PDB file of C-alpha atoms in Angstrom:
ATOM      1  CA  UNK A   1      -1.894 -73.119  -2.450  1.00 67.00           C
ATOM      2  CA  UNK A   2       0.234 -70.754   0.368  1.00 75.00           C
ATOM      3  CA  UNK A   3       1.628 -71.420   3.999  1.00 87.00           C
ATOM      4  CA  UNK A   4      -0.672 -69.220   5.943  1.00 89.00           C
ATOM      5  CA  UNK A   5       1.822 -68.110   7.630  1.00 90.00           C
ATOM      6  CA  UNK A   6       4.399 -67.076   3.951  1.00 87.00           C
ATOM      7  CA  UNK A   7       1.502 -65.438   2.912  1.00 86.00           C
ATOM      8  CA  UNK A   8       1.126 -63.183   6.076  1.00 89.00           C
ATOM      9  CA  UNK A   9       4.660 -62.860   6.020  1.00 85.00           C
ATOM     10  CA  UNK A  10       4.955 -61.960   2.366  1.00 86.00           C
ATOM     11  CA  UNK A  11       1.682 -59.043   2.697  1.00 86.00           C
ATOM     12  CA  UNK A  12       3.422 -57.422   5.960  1.00 86.00           C
ATOM     13  CA  UNK A  13       6.911 -57.150   3.143  1.00 83.00           C
ATOM     14  CA  UNK A  14       4.310 -55.513   1.271  1.00 86.00           C
ATOM     15  CA  UNK A  15       2.835 -53.410   3.598  1.00 85.00           C
ATOM     16  CA  UNK A  16       6.320 -52.268   4.642  1.00 84.00           C
ATOM     17  CA  UNK A  17       7.777 -51.103   1.306  1.00 87.00           C
ATOM     18  CA  UNK A  18       5.920 -47.785  -0.521  1.00 88.00           C
ATOM     19  CA  UNK A  19       5.507 -48.415  -4.151  1.00 91.00           C
ATOM     20  CA  UNK A  20       4.196 -45.970  -7.342  1.00 93.00           C
ATOM     21  CA  UNK A  21       2.285 -47.513  -9.691  1.00 93.00           C
ATOM     22  CA  UNK A  22       3.549 -47.323 -12.824  1.00 94.00           C
ATOM     23  CA  UNK A  23       2.885 -49.778 -16.202  1.00 94.00           C
ATOM     24  CA  UNK A  24       5.017 -51.228 -18.640  1.00 94.00           C
ATOM     25  CA  UNK A  25       6.708 -48.235 -21.271  1.00 93.00           C
ATOM     26  CA  UNK A  26       6.970 -45.494 -17.734  1.00 95.00           C
ATOM     27  CA  UNK A  27      10.351 -44.695 -17.436  1.00 95.00           C
ATOM     28  CA  UNK A  28      11.750 -45.324 -13.690  1.00 95.00           C
ATOM     29  CA  UNK A  29      14.643 -43.917 -12.039  1.00 96.00           C
ATOM     30  CA  UNK A  30      15.554 -46.615  -9.164  1.00 96.00           C
ATOM     31  CA  UNK A  31      18.049 -45.854  -6.177  1.00 96.00           C
ATOM     32  CA  UNK A  32      20.056 -48.829  -5.898  1.00 95.00           C
ATOM     33  CA  UNK A  33      21.953 -49.777  -2.685  1.00 95.00           C
ATOM     34  CA  UNK A  34      25.338 -51.560  -3.705  1.00 95.00           C
ATOM     35  CA  UNK A  35      27.893 -52.784  -0.658  1.00 94.00           C
ATOM     36  CA  UNK A  36      31.629 -52.460  -2.066  1.00 93.00           C
ATOM     37  CA  UNK A  37      33.742 -54.609   0.843  1.00 93.00           C
ATOM     38  CA  UNK A  38      32.616 -52.672   4.030  1.00 95.00           C
ATOM     39  CA  UNK A  39      31.198 -49.388   2.027  1.00 95.00           C
ATOM     40  CA  UNK A  40      28.024 -49.011   0.721  1.00 95.00           C
ATOM     41  CA  UNK A  41      26.179 -46.369  -1.811  1.00 95.00           C
ATOM     42  CA  UNK A  42      22.932 -45.867  -2.930  1.00 96.00           C
ATOM     43  CA  UNK A  43      23.062 -45.428  -7.224  1.00 95.00           C
ATOM     44  CA  UNK A  44      20.565 -44.797  -9.111  1.00 96.00           C
ATOM     45  CA  UNK A  45      19.674 -46.578 -12.191  1.00 95.00           C
ATOM     46  CA  UNK A  46      17.164 -44.952 -14.914  1.00 96.00           C
ATOM     47  CA  UNK A  47      15.943 -46.854 -18.108  1.00 95.00           C
ATOM     48  CA  UNK A  48      12.407 -47.631 -19.802  1.00 96.00           C
ATOM     49  CA  UNK A  49      10.582 -50.908 -17.428  1.00 96.00           C
ATOM     50  CA  UNK A  50       9.846 -53.371 -20.314  1.00 96.00           C
ATOM     51  CA  UNK A  51       8.194 -55.729 -18.315  1.00 96.00           C
ATOM     52  CA  UNK A  52       6.807 -56.291 -14.648  1.00 96.00           C
ATOM     53  CA  UNK A  53       6.488 -59.824 -14.290  1.00 96.00           C
ATOM     54  CA  UNK A  54       5.394 -62.111 -11.169  1.00 92.00           C
ATOM     55  CA  UNK A  55       3.355 -61.646  -8.137  1.00 87.00           C
ATOM     56  CA  UNK A  56       3.681 -60.793  -4.503  1.00 84.00           C
ATOM     57  CA  UNK A  57       7.146 -60.566  -3.258  1.00 86.00           C
ATOM     58  CA  UNK A  58       8.450 -62.195  -6.012  1.00 89.00           C
ATOM     59  CA  UNK A  59       7.660 -59.562  -8.394  1.00 93.00           C
ATOM     60  CA  UNK A  60      10.366 -58.214 -10.835  1.00 96.00           C
ATOM     61  CA  UNK A  61      10.593 -55.495 -12.741  1.00 96.00           C
ATOM     62  CA  UNK A  62      13.555 -55.050 -16.338  1.00 97.00           C
ATOM     63  CA  UNK A  63      14.111 -52.128 -16.950  1.00 96.00           C
ATOM     64  CA  UNK A  64      16.622 -50.953 -20.184  1.00 95.00           C
ATOM     65  CA  UNK A  65      18.334 -48.141 -20.464  1.00 94.00           C
ATOM     66  CA  UNK A  66      21.488 -46.527 -22.929  1.00 92.00           C
ATOM     67  CA  UNK A  67      24.425 -46.733 -21.697  1.00 89.00           C
ATOM     68  CA  UNK A  68      27.686 -45.986 -23.079  1.00 90.00           C
ATOM     69  CA  UNK A  69      28.386 -46.336 -27.059  1.00 88.00           C
ATOM     70  CA  UNK A  70      24.034 -47.017 -27.762  1.00 85.00           C
ATOM     71  CA  UNK A  71      24.698 -50.082 -26.012  1.00 90.00           C
ATOM     72  CA  UNK A  72      21.464 -51.244 -23.998  1.00 91.00           C
ATOM     73  CA  UNK A  73      22.143 -52.566 -20.998  1.00 94.00           C
ATOM     74  CA  UNK A  74      18.719 -54.575 -18.861  1.00 95.00           C
ATOM     75  CA  UNK A  75      18.356 -55.213 -15.283  1.00 95.00           C
ATOM     76  CA  UNK A  76      15.748 -57.268 -13.600  1.00 97.00           C
ATOM     77  CA  UNK A  77      14.797 -55.766  -9.996  1.00 95.00           C
ATOM     78  CA  UNK A  78      13.208 -57.756  -7.318  1.00 94.00           C
ATOM     79  CA  UNK A  79      10.557 -54.267  -5.961  1.00 93.00           C
ATOM     80  CA  UNK A  80      10.807 -55.768  -2.661  1.00 90.00           C
ATOM     81  CA  UNK A  81      14.030 -56.596  -2.417  1.00 89.00           C
ATOM     82  CA  UNK A  82      16.161 -54.600   0.248  1.00 88.00           C
ATOM     83  CA  UNK A  83      18.659 -53.081  -2.340  1.00 91.00           C
ATOM     84  CA  UNK A  84      16.131 -50.807  -3.696  1.00 92.00           C
ATOM     85  CA  UNK A  85      15.722 -48.288  -2.040  1.00 91.00           C
ATOM     86  CA  UNK A  86      13.570 -45.775  -4.277  1.00 93.00           C
ATOM     87  CA  UNK A  87      11.156 -46.084  -7.138  1.00 94.00           C
ATOM     88  CA  UNK A  88       9.890 -43.129  -8.192  1.00 95.00           C
ATOM     89  CA  UNK A  89       8.207 -42.603 -12.434  1.00 95.00           C
ATOM     90  CA  UNK A  90       9.691 -39.867 -14.387  1.00 94.00           C
ATOM     91  CA  UNK A  91       7.722 -40.397 -17.222  1.00 93.00           C
ATOM     92  CA  UNK A  92       4.057 -41.674 -18.133  1.00 95.00           C
ATOM     93  CA  UNK A  93       4.936 -43.952 -21.591  1.00 93.00           C
ATOM     94  CA  UNK A  94       2.248 -44.770 -24.334  1.00 94.00           C
ATOM     95  CA  UNK A  95       2.008 -47.964 -25.369  1.00 94.00           C
ATOM     96  CA  UNK A  96       0.236 -50.839 -26.185  1.00 94.00           C
ATOM     97  CA  UNK A  97       1.779 -54.198 -24.434  1.00 93.00           C
ATOM     98  CA  UNK A  98       2.364 -55.236 -21.565  1.00 95.00           C
ATOM     99  CA  UNK A  99       5.896 -56.601 -23.151  1.00 96.00           C
ATOM    100  CA  UNK A 100       8.358 -53.938 -24.776  1.00 95.00           C
ATOM    101  CA  UNK A 101      11.340 -56.571 -25.688  1.00 95.00           C
ATOM    102  CA  UNK A 102      10.363 -55.723 -29.377  1.00 94.00           C
ATOM    103  CA  UNK A 103      12.875 -52.383 -28.034  1.00 93.00           C
ATOM    104  CA  UNK A 104      15.243 -54.892 -28.056  1.00 92.00           C
ATOM    105  CA  UNK A 105      15.742 -54.358 -32.049  1.00 93.00           C
ATOM    106  CA  UNK A 106      15.073 -50.677 -32.037  1.00 91.00           C
ATOM    107  CA  UNK A 107      18.126 -48.456 -32.301  1.00 87.00           C
ATOM    108  CA  UNK A 108      18.510 -44.607 -31.669  1.00 87.00           C
ATOM    109  CA  UNK A 109      15.084 -42.254 -32.368  1.00 90.00           C
ATOM    110  CA  UNK A 110      12.759 -45.668 -33.183  1.00 92.00           C
ATOM    111  CA  UNK A 111      13.122 -46.859 -29.638  1.00 88.00           C
ATOM    112  CA  UNK A 112      11.751 -43.581 -28.600  1.00 90.00           C
ATOM    113  CA  UNK A 113       8.393 -43.853 -26.374  1.00 92.00           C
ATOM    114  CA  UNK A 114       5.011 -41.460 -26.587  1.00 93.00           C
ATOM    115  CA  UNK A 115       4.680 -39.797 -23.226  1.00 92.00           C
ATOM    116  CA  UNK A 116       1.012 -39.706 -21.737  1.00 89.00           C
ATOM    117  CA  UNK A 117       0.103 -36.078 -21.630  1.00 82.00           C
ATOM    118  CA  UNK A 118      -2.144 -35.373 -18.491  1.00 76.00           C
ATOM    119  CA  UNK A 119      -4.851 -32.924 -18.759  1.00 69.00           C
TER     120      UNK A 119
END
């Protein structure tokens, strides 16, 4: 059971951030604030959401992209972090699982996810 003060603080954090609706299998573009020394900039990270876990302000997403030379790169992002500026859903994926860890073993065209066609 959570303390009521902590719960109310978490609700305020969640209400202040605008998060779009997405699921595992969707292709996301995340605007991440990167601080180097005294300078900060926004860098986009684009990839497939392979898992969503947690609850409340502790909710995290794992995003996988294919980097240089076909090497897979996964990053875990806390959704309600201050370093995450914006989440944009680029494509909706048609998958039948909540966790897509099997994509780690696939490469090339086998790792593609079909897109949901909207009517």
